[in-house]
Coordinates of C-alpha atoms in Angstrom, one line a residue:
A8 CA 4.0 -42.9 7.7
G9 CA 6.7 -41.8 5.3
D10 CA 8.4 -38.4 4.9
L11 CA 6.3 -35.3 4.6
P12 CA 7.6 -32.3 2.6
Q13 CA 8.6 -29.2 4.7
G14 CA 6.1 -26.4 4.7
E15 CA 2.3 -26.3 4.6
S16 CA 0.2 -28.7 2.8
V17 CA -3.3 -30.1 2.6
H18 CA -4.0 -33.8 3.2
A19 CA -7.1 -35.9 3.2
L20 CA -7.4 -37.8 6.5
A21 CA -9.9 -40.6 7.2
A22 CA -11.4 -40.4 10.7
Q23 CA -13.7 -42.7 12.7
D24 CA -15.9 -41.9 15.6
E25 CA -15.7 -43.9 18.9
N26 CA -17.8 -46.7 17.4
G27 CA -15.6 -47.1 14.3
A28 CA -18.0 -45.4 11.9
P29 CA -16.5 -43.1 9.3
I30 CA -16.7 -39.5 10.0
T31 CA -18.0 -37.7 6.9
S32 CA -18.2 -34.1 8.1
P33 CA -15.0 -32.4 7.1
A34 CA -12.7 -30.9 9.8
L35 CA -10.1 -28.5 8.6
T36 CA -6.8 -27.8 10.3
R37 CA -3.4 -26.6 9.3
L38 CA -0.6 -29.2 9.2
R39 CA 2.8 -27.7 9.8
V40 CA 6.0 -29.8 9.0
G41 CA 9.1 -28.1 10.3
P42 CA 12.7 -28.7 9.0
Q43 CA 14.4 -31.9 9.7
G44 CA 18.0 -32.4 10.9
A45 CA 20.2 -29.8 12.5
V46 CA 19.3 -26.2 12.3
T47 CA 22.1 -23.5 12.7
E48 CA 21.0 -20.7 15.0
A49 CA 21.8 -17.2 14.2
P50 CA 22.1 -14.8 17.1
A51 CA 18.7 -13.4 18.2
I52 CA 18.0 -9.8 18.3
A53 CA 16.0 -9.9 21.6
Q54 CA 14.0 -12.1 24.0
F55 CA 10.5 -11.6 25.1
G56 CA 9.9 -13.1 28.6
D57 CA 10.9 -16.7 28.6
V58 CA 8.5 -17.4 25.8
A59 CA 10.1 -16.2 22.5
R60 CA 13.1 -14.7 20.8
L61 CA 13.0 -12.5 17.7
S62 CA 15.7 -14.0 15.6
A63 CA 15.4 -11.7 12.6
Y64 CA 13.2 -9.1 10.8
E65 CA 12.7 -7.6 7.5
A66 CA 10.8 -4.4 6.7
R67 CA 10.3 -2.9 3.2
L68 CA 8.2 -0.1 1.9
S69 CA 6.0 -0.3 -1.2
G70 CA 4.3 3.0 -1.6
D71 CA 2.5 3.7 1.6
L72 CA 2.5 0.0 2.6
L73 CA 5.1 -1.3 5.0
H74 CA 5.7 -5.0 4.7
V75 CA 7.2 -6.6 7.9
T76 CA 8.4 -10.1 8.5
L77 CA 9.2 -11.3 12.0
N78 CA 11.1 -14.5 12.5
W79 CA 10.4 -16.0 16.0
L80 CA 12.1 -18.8 17.8
A81 CA 9.8 -20.4 20.4
L82 CA 11.3 -21.1 23.9
K83 CA 8.2 -22.7 25.5
P84 CA 4.4 -22.4 25.3
A85 CA 3.2 -19.1 26.6
P86 CA 1.1 -19.4 29.8
N87 CA -1.7 -17.1 28.4
D88 CA -3.0 -16.0 25.0
M89 CA -0.5 -13.6 23.8
K90 CA -0.4 -11.1 20.9
V91 CA 2.4 -9.5 19.0
F92 CA 2.2 -5.8 18.4
V93 CA 4.0 -3.9 15.6
H94 CA 3.8 -0.1 15.7
A95 CA 5.2 2.3 13.1
V96 CA 6.3 5.3 15.0
D97 CA 7.4 8.7 13.6
A98 CA 10.4 10.8 14.6
S99 CA 8.2 12.5 17.3
G100 CA 7.2 9.1 18.8
R101 CA 3.7 9.2 17.5
I102 CA 2.2 5.9 16.4
I103 CA 1.2 6.3 12.8
A104 CA 0.2 2.7 12.0
Q105 CA -0.1 -0.5 14.0
S106 CA -1.2 -4.1 14.0
D107 CA -1.8 -6.5 16.8
I108 CA -1.7 -10.2 15.8
V109 CA -2.0 -13.8 16.9
P110 CA 1.2 -15.3 15.4
D111 CA 1.1 -17.1 12.0
E112 CA -2.0 -15.2 10.8
G113 CA -4.0 -16.4 13.8
W114 CA -3.3 -20.1 13.1
F115 CA -0.6 -20.6 15.8
P116 CA -1.3 -19.0 19.2
M117 CA 1.6 -18.8 21.5
P118 CA 0.2 -21.2 24.1
Y119 CA 0.7 -23.9 21.4
W120 CA 4.2 -23.2 20.7
Q121 CA 6.9 -25.8 21.7
A122 CA 10.6 -25.1 22.3
G123 CA 12.3 -24.9 19.0
D124 CA 9.3 -24.0 16.9
R125 CA 10.0 -21.3 14.2
I126 CA 7.3 -18.9 13.3
N127 CA 7.4 -16.4 10.5
D128 CA 4.8 -13.6 10.9
Q129 CA 3.9 -11.4 8.0
V130 CA 2.5 -7.9 8.9
M131 CA 1.4 -5.1 6.6
L132 CA 1.0 -1.6 7.9
Q133 CA -0.9 1.0 5.9
L134 CA 1.1 4.3 6.5
P135 CA -0.6 7.6 6.3
A136 CA -0.1 9.3 2.8
G137 CA 3.1 11.1 2.8
D138 CA 4.5 9.5 6.0
A139 CA 6.4 6.8 4.1
N140 CA 9.2 9.2 3.4
S141 CA 9.6 10.3 7.1
Q142 CA 11.8 8.7 9.6
I143 CA 10.0 5.6 10.9
T144 CA 10.9 3.2 13.6
L145 CA 9.1 -0.1 14.3
M146 CA 8.2 -1.0 17.7
V147 CA 7.7 -4.7 18.3
G148 CA 6.6 -6.5 21.4
V149 CA 4.5 -9.3 22.9
Y150 CA 1.7 -8.8 25.4
N151 CA -1.1 -10.7 27.3
A152 CA -4.3 -10.3 25.3
S153 CA -6.4 -10.4 28.4
T154 CA -4.6 -8.0 30.6
G155 CA -2.5 -5.9 28.2
E156 CA 0.7 -6.5 30.2
R157 CA 3.8 -6.7 28.0
L158 CA 6.3 -9.4 28.3
A159 CA 9.7 -8.1 29.4
A160 CA 11.9 -7.4 26.3
G161 CA 15.6 -7.9 26.9
A162 CA 19.0 -9.4 26.1
V163 CA 19.5 -13.0 25.0
D164 CA 21.8 -15.1 27.1
G165 CA 23.5 -11.9 28.4
Q166 CA 24.4 -10.8 24.9
P167 CA 23.9 -7.1 24.0
V168 CA 20.5 -6.4 22.5
G169 CA 20.6 -5.7 18.7
A170 CA 18.3 -2.7 19.1
R171 CA 17.0 -0.1 21.6
I172 CA 14.3 -1.2 24.1
A173 CA 11.7 1.1 25.5
D174 CA 8.6 0.2 27.5
N175 CA 9.2 -3.5 26.8
A176 CA 9.1 -2.9 23.1
L177 CA 12.0 -3.4 20.7
A178 CA 12.8 -0.4 18.5
L179 CA 13.9 -1.5 15.1
P180 CA 15.0 1.0 12.5
L181 CA 13.8 0.8 8.9
P182 CA 16.5 0.2 6.3

């Protein structure tokens, strides 16, 4: 089949039905080609259940918009549909902005993850006017979309957690 370039791409695929006739109705899907060869692991920040590790994050303000990137390492497929939550919390603990997402902009639900998959989530939070200059903490976690139950957030392989954990959410300071 040859080598495919890493990243996302669009390819035309020929398909046939069970009788060998060409299928002419287009079916769209996302094709993800991961890195080839050995990948060096950086220490993870925290682990969520036995499903995922948050390996890195980045947050930057642009006016009242908070751009957040979450880098996940999949440990195994999730048993249920899970969502990631990102809350911006002010100094008093009040949620001032939030987003609940299916990873990879909805294209890569956790039940489809395989051990070793790397997922980069992009989240934008609209902060209330004037709150961008206040002390903000990001709270990140994973929960069962059907029950609302959060996956346990904790240490990775007995190593200290890189941030505070409260109510199975990881508290990440903004730079």
